[in-house]
CSV table of C-alpha atoms in Angstrom, one decimal:
chain,number,residue,atom,x,y,z
X,1,MET,CA,-31.5,2.0,-13.1
X,2,SER,CA,-34.1,0.6,-16.1
X,3,ASN,CA,-32.1,0.7,-18.9
X,4,ARG,CA,-34.4,-1.6,-20.6
X,5,ASN,CA,-36.4,1.3,-22.0
X,6,GLY,CA,-35.0,0.6,-25.7
X,7,PHE,CA,-37.0,1.2,-28.8
X,8,ALA,CA,-40.0,-0.4,-29.5
X,9,ALA,CA,-39.3,-3.7,-32.7
X,10,ARG,CA,-39.6,-1.9,-35.9
X,11,ASP,CA,-43.2,-3.1,-37.8
X,12,ARG,CA,-41.5,-4.9,-40.7
X,13,ALA,CA,-44.4,-5.6,-42.7
X,14,TRP,CA,-45.3,-2.0,-42.7
X,15,HIS,CA,-41.9,-1.3,-44.4
X,16,PRO,CA,-40.7,-2.5,-47.9
X,17,PRO,CA,-39.1,-5.9,-48.0
X,18,ALA,CA,-35.7,-6.0,-48.9
X,19,LEU,CA,-36.8,-8.2,-52.0
X,20,ALA,CA,-39.4,-6.4,-54.2
X,21,PRO,CA,-38.6,-7.7,-57.9
X,22,LEU,CA,-40.6,-5.3,-59.5
X,23,TYR,CA,-37.7,-2.9,-58.6
X,24,LYS,CA,-35.2,-4.5,-60.6
X,25,THR,CA,-32.3,-3.1,-58.4
X,26,SER,CA,-33.5,-4.5,-55.4
X,27,VAL,CA,-33.0,-8.0,-56.6
X,28,THR,CA,-29.6,-7.9,-56.2
X,29,ARG,CA,-29.0,-5.6,-53.5
X,30,SER,CA,-31.5,-7.6,-50.9
X,31,PRO,CA,-29.6,-10.0,-48.1
X,32,ARG,CA,-30.9,-13.3,-48.7
X,33,PHE,CA,-30.8,-14.1,-44.6
X,34,ALA,CA,-33.3,-13.3,-42.6
X,35,PRO,CA,-31.9,-10.2,-40.7
X,36,ILE,CA,-31.0,-11.4,-36.6
X,37,GLY,CA,-33.2,-9.5,-33.8
X,38,ALA,CA,-31.4,-7.8,-31.3
X,39,ALA,CA,-32.8,-5.6,-28.6
X,40,THR,CA,-31.0,-2.1,-29.3
X,41,SER,CA,-28.1,-1.4,-26.5
X,42,LEU,CA,-26.4,2.0,-25.7
X,43,SER,CA,-24.6,1.7,-29.4
X,44,GLU,CA,-28.4,2.2,-31.0
X,45,ASP,CA,-30.2,4.0,-28.6
X,46,THR,CA,-27.5,7.0,-29.0
X,47,GLY,CA,-27.0,9.1,-32.1
X,48,PRO,CA,-25.0,12.3,-33.7
X,49,VAL,CA,-26.3,15.1,-32.1
X,50,PHE,CA,-26.3,18.5,-34.7
X,51,GLY,CA,-26.5,22.0,-33.4
X,52,HIS,CA,-27.9,25.3,-35.3
X,53,ASP,CA,-23.9,26.0,-35.9
X,54,ILE,CA,-23.8,24.1,-38.7
X,55,LEU,CA,-26.7,25.9,-40.5
X,56,GLY,CA,-26.1,28.3,-42.8
X,57,PRO,CA,-29.2,31.4,-43.4
X,58,ARG,CA,-30.5,29.7,-46.7
X,59,ASP,CA,-29.5,25.7,-45.8
X,60,ASN,CA,-33.6,25.8,-45.8
X,61,ASP,CA,-34.5,27.3,-48.8
X,62,MET,CA,-33.8,25.4,-52.1
X,63,ILE,CA,-35.1,28.3,-54.5
X,64,THR,CA,-32.0,30.3,-53.7
X,65,ASN,CA,-29.3,28.0,-51.6
X,66,PHE,CA,-27.7,27.5,-55.1
X,67,ALA,CA,-28.9,30.4,-57.2
X,68,THR,CA,-26.9,33.3,-58.5
X,69,PRO,CA,-27.3,36.0,-55.8
X,70,GLY,CA,-30.3,38.2,-57.0
X,71,GLU,CA,-32.1,34.9,-59.1
X,72,MET,CA,-34.3,32.6,-58.2
X,73,ALA,CA,-34.5,28.7,-59.2
X,74,ILE,CA,-37.3,28.2,-61.8
X,75,GLY,CA,-40.4,26.1,-61.0
X,76,PRO,CA,-43.6,25.9,-59.0
X,77,ARG,CA,-43.1,27.8,-55.8
X,78,ILE,CA,-43.7,25.5,-52.5
X,79,ILE,CA,-43.3,25.7,-49.2
X,80,VAL,CA,-43.0,22.4,-47.2
X,81,GLN,CA,-43.9,22.1,-43.6
X,82,GLY,CA,-44.7,19.7,-40.8
X,83,ARG,CA,-43.8,17.6,-37.5
X,84,VAL,CA,-41.1,15.2,-37.0
X,85,ILE,CA,-42.9,12.8,-33.9
X,86,ASP,CA,-42.5,9.5,-32.6
X,87,GLU,CA,-44.7,6.0,-32.7
X,88,PHE,CA,-45.7,7.4,-29.1
X,89,GLY,CA,-46.7,11.3,-30.5
X,90,ARG,CA,-43.5,12.8,-28.9
X,91,PRO,CA,-41.9,15.5,-30.8
X,92,VAL,CA,-38.6,14.7,-31.6
X,93,PRO,CA,-36.5,18.5,-31.4
X,94,HIS,CA,-33.3,19.4,-32.5
X,95,THR,CA,-32.9,16.9,-35.2
X,96,LEU,CA,-31.3,17.2,-38.4
X,97,VAL,CA,-34.0,16.9,-41.5
X,98,GLU,CA,-31.9,17.0,-44.9
X,99,VAL,CA,-34.2,16.5,-48.1
X,100,TRP,CA,-32.7,16.4,-51.7
X,101,GLN,CA,-34.8,16.8,-55.3
X,102,ALA,CA,-34.4,17.0,-59.1
X,103,ASN,CA,-35.7,20.1,-60.7
X,104,ALA,CA,-39.0,21.8,-62.1
X,105,GLY,CA,-38.6,19.2,-65.1
X,106,GLY,CA,-37.3,16.3,-63.1
X,107,ARG,CA,-33.5,16.6,-63.4
X,108,TYR,CA,-31.2,16.1,-60.9
X,109,ARG,CA,-27.8,17.6,-61.0
X,110,HIS,CA,-25.6,14.8,-60.6
X,111,LYS,CA,-23.1,13.5,-63.2
X,112,LYS,CA,-24.6,10.3,-63.6
X,113,GLU,CA,-28.2,11.7,-64.3
X,114,GLY,CA,-29.2,11.5,-68.2
X,115,TYR,CA,-32.5,12.9,-68.4
X,116,LEU,CA,-32.6,14.9,-71.3
X,117,ALA,CA,-34.4,17.3,-69.2
X,118,PRO,CA,-32.2,20.7,-68.6
X,119,LEU,CA,-30.5,21.6,-65.6
X,120,ASP,CA,-31.6,25.1,-63.9
X,121,PRO,CA,-28.4,26.8,-63.3
X,122,ASN,CA,-30.3,28.6,-60.4
X,123,PHE,CA,-30.8,25.5,-58.5
X,124,GLY,CA,-28.7,22.7,-56.7
X,125,GLY,CA,-31.4,20.1,-55.1
X,126,CYS,CA,-30.5,19.7,-51.1
X,127,GLY,CA,-31.4,21.5,-48.5
X,128,ARG,CA,-31.4,21.3,-44.8
X,129,CYS,CA,-32.9,22.1,-41.6
X,130,ILE,CA,-33.0,21.4,-37.7
X,131,THR,CA,-36.4,20.6,-35.9
X,132,ASP,CA,-37.2,23.1,-32.8
X,133,GLU,CA,-38.7,22.4,-29.6
X,134,THR,CA,-41.8,21.4,-31.0
X,135,GLY,CA,-40.6,19.0,-33.5
X,136,ARG,CA,-41.7,21.5,-36.6
X,137,TYR,CA,-39.4,22.0,-39.7
X,138,GLU,CA,-40.0,24.1,-43.0
X,139,PHE,CA,-38.0,24.7,-46.3
X,140,ARG,CA,-38.9,26.5,-49.2
X,141,THR,CA,-38.3,25.0,-53.0
X,142,VAL,CA,-39.8,24.5,-56.1
X,143,LYS,CA,-42.2,21.7,-56.9
X,144,PRO,CA,-39.9,18.8,-58.3
X,145,GLY,CA,-41.1,17.2,-61.5
X,146,PRO,CA,-41.8,13.9,-62.6
X,147,TYR,CA,-38.9,11.7,-64.8
X,148,PRO,CA,-38.6,8.5,-66.2
X,149,TRP,CA,-36.1,6.1,-65.0
X,150,PRO,CA,-34.4,2.8,-66.1
X,151,ASN,CA,-36.4,0.2,-64.3
X,152,GLY,CA,-39.0,-1.5,-66.8
X,153,PRO,CA,-39.4,0.2,-70.3
X,154,ASP,CA,-41.6,3.1,-69.5
X,155,ASP,CA,-41.3,3.6,-66.1
X,156,TRP,CA,-41.6,7.1,-64.5
X,157,ARG,CA,-41.3,8.5,-60.6
X,158,PRO,CA,-44.3,10.4,-59.3
X,159,ALA,CA,-43.1,14.1,-58.3
X,160,HIS,CA,-41.1,13.7,-55.0
X,161,ILE,CA,-38.8,14.7,-52.3
X,162,HIS,CA,-36.3,12.4,-50.5
X,163,PHE,CA,-35.9,13.3,-46.7
X,164,SER,CA,-33.5,11.7,-44.5
X,165,VAL,CA,-34.3,11.9,-40.7
X,166,PHE,CA,-31.7,11.2,-37.3
X,167,GLY,CA,-34.0,11.2,-34.5
X,168,GLN,CA,-32.1,11.0,-31.5
X,169,SER,CA,-30.7,7.2,-31.6
X,170,PHE,CA,-28.8,5.7,-34.7
X,171,ALA,CA,-31.9,3.2,-34.4
X,172,GLN,CA,-34.0,5.9,-35.7
X,173,ARG,CA,-32.2,6.6,-38.5
X,174,LEU,CA,-34.5,6.6,-41.5
X,175,ILE,CA,-34.5,7.7,-45.3
X,176,THR,CA,-38.1,8.2,-47.1
X,177,GLN,CA,-39.3,9.8,-49.5
X,178,MET,CA,-42.7,12.8,-49.8
X,179,TYR,CA,-45.2,12.7,-52.4
X,180,PHE,CA,-47.6,15.1,-53.7
X,181,GLU,CA,-51.3,14.7,-52.9
X,182,GLY,CA,-53.3,14.0,-55.8
X,183,ASP,CA,-50.2,12.7,-58.2
X,184,PRO,CA,-51.3,9.7,-60.1
X,185,LEU,CA,-47.8,8.2,-60.6
X,186,ILE,CA,-47.8,7.5,-57.0
X,187,TRP,CA,-50.1,4.5,-57.8
X,188,GLN,CA,-47.8,3.2,-60.7
X,189,CYS,CA,-44.6,4.0,-59.5
X,190,PRO,CA,-42.4,0.1,-58.8
X,191,ILE,CA,-40.7,2.1,-56.1
X,192,VAL,CA,-43.7,3.3,-54.2
X,193,GLY,CA,-45.1,0.0,-55.2
X,194,THR,CA,-42.3,-1.7,-52.8
X,195,ILE,CA,-44.5,-0.6,-49.5
X,196,PRO,CA,-47.1,-3.3,-48.6
X,197,SER,CA,-50.0,-1.5,-48.0
X,198,ARG,CA,-52.3,1.4,-49.7
X,199,GLU,CA,-52.5,2.9,-46.3
X,200,ALA,CA,-48.7,3.0,-45.8
X,201,ILE,CA,-48.1,4.7,-48.6
X,202,GLU,CA,-50.6,7.3,-47.9
X,203,THR,CA,-48.4,8.4,-44.9
X,204,LEU,CA,-45.7,9.9,-47.4
X,205,VAL,CA,-48.2,11.7,-49.4
X,206,ALA,CA,-48.1,15.7,-48.5
X,207,ARG,CA,-51.4,17.4,-48.1
X,208,LEU,CA,-51.8,20.6,-50.1
X,209,ASP,CA,-52.3,23.3,-47.0
X,210,ARG,CA,-54.3,26.5,-49.0
X,211,PRO,CA,-54.7,28.4,-45.7
X,212,GLY,CA,-50.7,27.6,-45.0
X,213,SER,CA,-50.1,29.0,-48.0
X,214,LEU,CA,-48.4,32.4,-49.2
X,215,PRO,CA,-51.0,34.8,-51.4
X,216,MET,CA,-49.3,35.7,-54.9
X,217,ASP,CA,-45.8,33.6,-53.5
X,218,ALA,CA,-46.0,30.3,-52.7
X,219,LEU,CA,-48.2,27.0,-52.0
X,220,CYS,CA,-48.2,25.3,-48.7
X,221,TYR,CA,-47.8,21.3,-48.4
X,222,GLN,CA,-48.1,19.6,-45.1
X,223,PHE,CA,-45.8,16.2,-44.4
X,224,ASP,CA,-45.2,14.7,-41.1
X,225,ILE,CA,-42.6,12.0,-40.1
X,226,VAL,CA,-43.0,9.7,-37.7
X,227,LEU,CA,-39.7,7.9,-36.4
X,228,ARG,CA,-39.3,4.8,-34.1
X,229,GLY,CA,-40.1,5.8,-30.6
X,230,LYS,CA,-38.5,4.3,-27.0
X,231,ARG,CA,-40.0,2.6,-24.5
X,232,GLN,CA,-41.2,4.4,-21.3
X,233,THR,CA,-41.5,2.2,-18.2
X,234,MET,CA,-40.5,1.9,-14.8
X,235,PHE,CA,-40.3,-1.8,-14.9
X,236,GLU,CA,-37.3,-3.6,-15.6
X,237,ASN,CA,-37.6,-7.0,-17.1
X,238,ARG,CA,-34.1,-8.4,-16.6
X,239,MET,CA,-33.7,-11.7,-18.0
X,240,GLU,CA,-30.5,-13.6,-17.0
X,241,GLY,CA,-27.5,-13.3,-19.2
X,242,MET,CA,-29.1,-11.3,-21.7
J,1,MET,CA,-53.4,5.7,-26.7
J,2,ASN,CA,-52.0,7.7,-28.7
J,3,ARG,CA,-49.8,5.4,-31.3
J,4,PHE,CA,-48.5,6.3,-34.5
J,5,LYS,CA,-47.0,3.9,-37.1
J,6,GLU,CA,-43.0,4.8,-38.1
J,7,SER,CA,-43.0,6.5,-41.8
J,8,PRO,CA,-42.2,3.7,-44.1
J,9,SER,CA,-38.8,3.7,-45.6
J,10,GLN,CA,-38.0,4.0,-49.6
J,11,THR,CA,-34.5,3.5,-51.4
J,12,ALA,CA,-32.5,6.2,-50.6
J,13,GLY,CA,-32.2,6.1,-54.4
J,14,PRO,CA,-29.0,7.1,-56.9
J,15,TYR,CA,-28.9,10.5,-56.1
J,16,VAL,CA,-28.7,10.2,-52.1
J,17,HIS,CA,-25.0,11.7,-51.8
J,18,ILE,CA,-26.7,15.6,-53.4
J,19,GLY,CA,-28.6,15.4,-50.3
J,20,CYS,CA,-26.2,14.2,-47.9
J,21,THR,CA,-23.1,14.9,-49.5
J,22,PRO,CA,-23.8,17.3,-51.9
J,23,ASN,CA,-19.9,19.1,-51.9
J,24,PHE,CA,-18.7,15.3,-52.9
J,25,SER,CA,-21.5,15.3,-55.7
J,26,GLY,CA,-20.5,18.5,-56.9
J,27,ILE,CA,-22.6,20.6,-55.9
J,28,GLU,CA,-20.1,23.1,-54.0
J,29,GLY,CA,-20.8,26.5,-52.2
J,30,VAL,CA,-24.3,25.2,-50.7
J,31,TYR,CA,-22.6,23.8,-47.2
J,32,PRO,CA,-19.1,24.5,-46.4
J,33,GLU,CA,-18.2,20.8,-46.2
J,34,ASP,CA,-20.3,17.4,-46.2
J,35,LEU,CA,-21.0,16.6,-42.5
J,36,GLY,CA,-19.4,13.6,-41.6
J,37,LYS,CA,-16.1,14.1,-43.3
J,38,LYS,CA,-14.1,14.1,-40.1
J,39,MET,CA,-14.6,12.3,-36.9
J,40,ILE,CA,-11.6,13.3,-35.5
J,41,THR,CA,-11.8,17.1,-34.6
J,42,ASP,CA,-9.1,17.4,-31.8
J,43,ASP,CA,-6.6,15.6,-29.9
J,44,VAL,CA,-8.6,12.3,-28.8
J,45,SER,CA,-7.3,9.2,-27.5
J,46,GLY,CA,-6.5,6.0,-28.2
J,47,GLN,CA,-5.2,4.6,-31.4
J,48,ARG,CA,-6.1,5.8,-34.8
J,49,ILE,CA,-7.1,3.8,-37.4
J,50,ALA,CA,-8.9,4.4,-41.0
J,51,ILE,CA,-11.3,1.6,-41.5
J,52,ARG,CA,-11.7,0.5,-45.4
J,53,GLY,CA,-13.9,-1.5,-46.9
J,54,THR,CA,-16.6,-1.8,-49.9
J,55,VAL,CA,-20.0,-2.8,-50.8
J,56,ILE,CA,-20.9,-5.7,-52.7
J,57,ASP,CA,-23.9,-6.7,-54.3
J,58,GLY,CA,-25.2,-10.2,-55.0
J,59,ALA,CA,-23.6,-10.1,-58.5
J,60,GLY,CA,-20.0,-9.6,-56.8
J,61,THR,CA,-19.9,-5.8,-57.9
J,62,ALA,CA,-19.0,-3.3,-56.0
J,63,LEU,CA,-21.5,-0.7,-55.3
J,64,ARG,CA,-20.8,3.4,-56.0
J,65,ASP,CA,-24.0,4.6,-55.4
J,66,ALA,CA,-24.1,3.9,-51.6
J,67,LEU,CA,-24.2,6.5,-48.2
J,68,ILE,CA,-22.0,4.7,-45.4
J,69,GLU,CA,-22.9,5.7,-41.6
J,70,ILE,CA,-20.9,5.0,-38.8
J,71,TRP,CA,-21.3,5.4,-34.9
J,72,GLN,CA,-19.3,4.5,-32.3
J,73,ALA,CA,-17.7,5.2,-28.7
J,74,ASP,CA,-14.8,6.6,-28.6
J,75,ALA,CA,-11.3,4.6,-27.1
J,76,GLN,CA,-13.0,4.9,-23.9
J,77,GLY,CA,-16.2,3.3,-24.6
J,78,LYS,CA,-18.0,6.2,-23.9
J,79,PHE,CA,-20.6,8.3,-26.6
J,80,ALA,CA,-20.3,11.7,-28.2
J,81,GLY,CA,-23.2,13.6,-25.9
J,82,GLN,CA,-23.2,10.9,-23.1
J,83,GLY,CA,-19.2,11.9,-21.7
J,84,GLY,CA,-17.2,11.3,-24.8
J,85,GLU,CA,-14.0,12.9,-25.8
J,86,ALA,CA,-14.7,16.6,-26.9
J,87,GLY,CA,-13.1,16.2,-30.2
J,88,PHE,CA,-14.3,12.9,-31.1
J,89,THR,CA,-17.9,12.8,-33.1
J,90,GLY,CA,-18.1,9.0,-33.1
J,91,TRP,CA,-20.2,10.0,-36.7
J,92,GLY,CA,-19.3,9.3,-39.7
J,93,ARG,CA,-20.5,9.4,-43.1
J,94,SER,CA,-18.9,8.1,-46.4
J,95,PRO,CA,-20.1,8.1,-50.3
J,96,GLY,CA,-17.3,5.8,-50.9
J,97,ASP,CA,-14.9,6.4,-53.9
J,98,MET,CA,-16.2,7.7,-57.0
J,99,ALA,CA,-14.6,5.6,-59.0
J,100,THR,CA,-14.1,2.2,-56.5
J,101,GLY,CA,-16.9,2.9,-54.1
J,102,GLU,CA,-14.4,2.1,-51.1
J,103,PHE,CA,-15.6,4.1,-48.0
J,104,VAL,CA,-12.8,5.3,-45.4
J,105,PHE,CA,-13.5,6.4,-42.2
J,106,ASP,CA,-10.4,7.8,-40.0
J,107,THR,CA,-11.2,7.5,-36.8
J,108,VAL,CA,-10.2,5.8,-33.2
J,109,LYS,CA,-10.5,2.0,-32.5
J,110,PRO,CA,-13.8,2.4,-29.5
J,111,GLY,CA,-13.3,1.1,-26.2
J,112,ARG,CA,-16.2,-1.5,-24.5
J,113,VAL,CA,-19.4,-0.2,-23.8
J,114,PRO,CA,-21.9,-1.9,-22.0
J,115,TRP,CA,-24.8,-4.1,-22.6
J,116,HIS,CA,-28.2,-3.5,-20.9
J,117,ASN,CA,-27.6,-5.9,-18.1
J,118,GLY,CA,-23.9,-3.7,-17.6
J,119,GLN,CA,-21.9,-6.5,-19.1
J,120,LEU,CA,-19.1,-5.4,-21.8
J,121,GLN,CA,-19.8,-5.5,-25.3
J,122,ALA,CA,-16.4,-6.3,-27.8
J,123,PRO,CA,-15.5,-3.5,-29.4
J,124,HIS,CA,-17.7,-2.5,-32.3
J,125,VAL,CA,-18.5,0.2,-34.7
J,126,THR,CA,-22.4,0.1,-35.4
J,127,PHE,CA,-22.8,0.7,-39.3
J,128,TRP,CA,-25.9,2.0,-41.4
J,129,ILE,CA,-25.9,1.4,-45.5
J,130,VAL,CA,-28.2,2.6,-47.8
J,131,ALA,CA,-28.5,3.3,-51.4
J,132,ARG,CA,-30.1,2.6,-54.9
J,133,GLY,CA,-32.3,-0.8,-54.1
J,134,ILE,CA,-32.0,-1.2,-50.5
J,135,ASN,CA,-36.0,-0.2,-49.7
J,136,LEU,CA,-34.7,-0.2,-45.6
J,137,GLY,CA,-31.5,1.2,-44.4
J,138,LEU,CA,-29.3,-1.6,-43.5
J,139,HIS,CA,-27.8,-2.0,-39.8
J,140,THR,CA,-24.9,-4.0,-39.3
J,141,ARG,CA,-21.9,-4.0,-36.6
J,142,MET,CA,-17.9,-4.0,-37.0
J,143,TYR,CA,-16.6,-5.9,-34.5
J,144,PHE,CA,-12.0,-6.3,-34.7
J,145,ALA,CA,-11.3,-10.0,-35.6
J,146,ASP,CA,-7.7,-9.0,-33.4
J,147,GLU,CA,-10.1,-9.0,-30.0
J,148,GLU,CA,-10.3,-12.4,-29.5
J,149,ALA,CA,-11.3,-12.3,-26.0
J,150,ALA,CA,-13.5,-10.0,-26.1
J,151,ASN,CA,-15.4,-11.4,-29.3
J,152,ALA,CA,-15.5,-14.5,-27.3
J,153,GLU,CA,-17.9,-13.3,-24.4
J,154,ASP,CA,-20.0,-10.6,-26.6
J,155,PRO,CA,-23.6,-10.8,-26.1
J,156,ILE,CA,-24.8,-9.7,-29.6
J,157,LEU,CA,-22.3,-12.5,-31.5
J,158,ASN,CA,-23.3,-15.0,-28.4
J,159,ARG,CA,-26.6,-15.2,-29.8
J,160,ILE,CA,-26.1,-15.8,-33.3
J,161,GLU,CA,-27.1,-19.3,-34.0
J,162,HIS,CA,-25.1,-19.7,-37.3
J,163,LYS,CA,-21.5,-19.5,-36.0
J,164,SER,CA,-20.2,-19.6,-39.3
J,165,ARG,CA,-21.3,-16.5,-40.3
J,166,ILE,CA,-19.8,-14.2,-37.7
J,167,PRO,CA,-16.5,-14.1,-39.6
J,168,THR,CA,-18.5,-11.3,-41.9
J,169,LEU,CA,-18.8,-9.2,-39.0
J,170,MET,CA,-15.2,-9.1,-38.4
J,171,ALA,CA,-13.0,-6.6,-39.7
J,172,GLN,CA,-9.4,-7.6,-40.5
J,173,PRO,CA,-6.2,-5.7,-39.6
J,174,GLU,CA,-4.3,-4.1,-42.3
J,175,ASP,CA,-1.8,-1.5,-43.0
J,176,GLY,CA,-3.0,1.6,-40.9
J,177,GLY,CA,-5.7,0.0,-39.6
J,178,TYR,CA,-8.7,-2.2,-40.9
J,179,ARG,CA,-10.9,-3.6,-43.9
J,180,PHE,CA,-14.5,-4.5,-43.4
J,181,ASP,CA,-15.8,-5.2,-46.5
J,182,ILE,CA,-20.1,-5.7,-46.8
J,183,ARG,CA,-21.7,-8.5,-48.7
J,184,LEU,CA,-25.5,-7.5,-49.3
J,185,GLN,CA,-26.2,-11.1,-50.7
J,186,GLY,CA,-24.8,-14.2,-51.7
J,187,GLU,CA,-21.6,-16.3,-50.4
J,188,GLY,CA,-20.2,-14.9,-47.0
J,189,GLU,CA,-23.2,-12.4,-47.0
J,190,THR,CA,-22.7,-10.1,-44.0
J,191,ILE,CA,-25.1,-10.7,-41.0
J,192,PHE,CA,-27.7,-7.3,-40.7
J,193,PHE,CA,-29.6,-6.7,-37.9
J,194,ASP,CA,-33.3,-6.1,-36.9
J,195,ILE,CA,-32.2,-4.0,-33.9
């Protein structure tokens, strides 16, 4: 049995470096030693699997999942949908996607958050879903607002939604953020700026999908997520002692 | 040939607990319970242990806004979904204590898992750490300091050039389990892996 079909190596020049001084918190939270390269083994090629039994009917509807029955969150109503695929273009089915975000005024529901914009009593800010057979996911929410944050004296985060994705293996585990097409703050943000290339940043910008929008109801944004992929080969290149 | 680039990582930010452990962060009633809180769901074999530790930054301060996830085999060396025991999920997630940042996983001591050439690895737990200021989730492994014979023949430990750093991967026995502190930077910086 060939058991060397581990994951393709991560392209670390594409991801943000650990140390990105303009994002100040990274200065004390970035390792100074290089990470040690190691082929993935069973411990990283496997990972937790979640079934639909964990999901409630409104888990992917942030407009109502925290709201008083009969009420809804305030803000521009949007649907976010897309596919989770791997580097080789294969769909990643049945994988858990978790999202969290600020409300339409740019305020998070969190004890340590001090921004003066008010909480929305009908908005919690978390949602989740499991991709279907073809890797598709979808949720409904309100468009989050931009907000100022303590980094430089006047830094603002562009509107964004945080994504946590599992894939089928611990090696694929990924957290990232989705931005919105046309937002000028994307290109001024020190956190976005940790990503080395404009080309890579563009892959995190969701596209407005007018035909996919619901008339008189909600705009639609499309956002695909790519996870690492497992190599597939019949050949086994087994080195002695490895 | 169709090749796609992996979505670039972005920091989990200061509010990762809203999305991943909402009940912990005070957002109740959306999910019945936070995922990854319970790793043992029924009778399981093996030694029950608690893994405790903190994640410490380069200034010596414990992180209180991190999210720590672990993935491990059961006591027989089998992973959930791969023939592992039904009462053990193998996956844990901890937001750390609100005041101290200390994480706790109530789990079992894992058995030995084969390396890709069939050789047995020493018992270990895979860790993944995200937080504000961490731009790409950090992978590391926790080994057990009291498994000296197995550690001595572990293929990953054996390929580490700077032997003086290996103790950073060793959990130390303590009452009820093991302690594994993770140092992001500076003296005793934990070994992280590019897997």
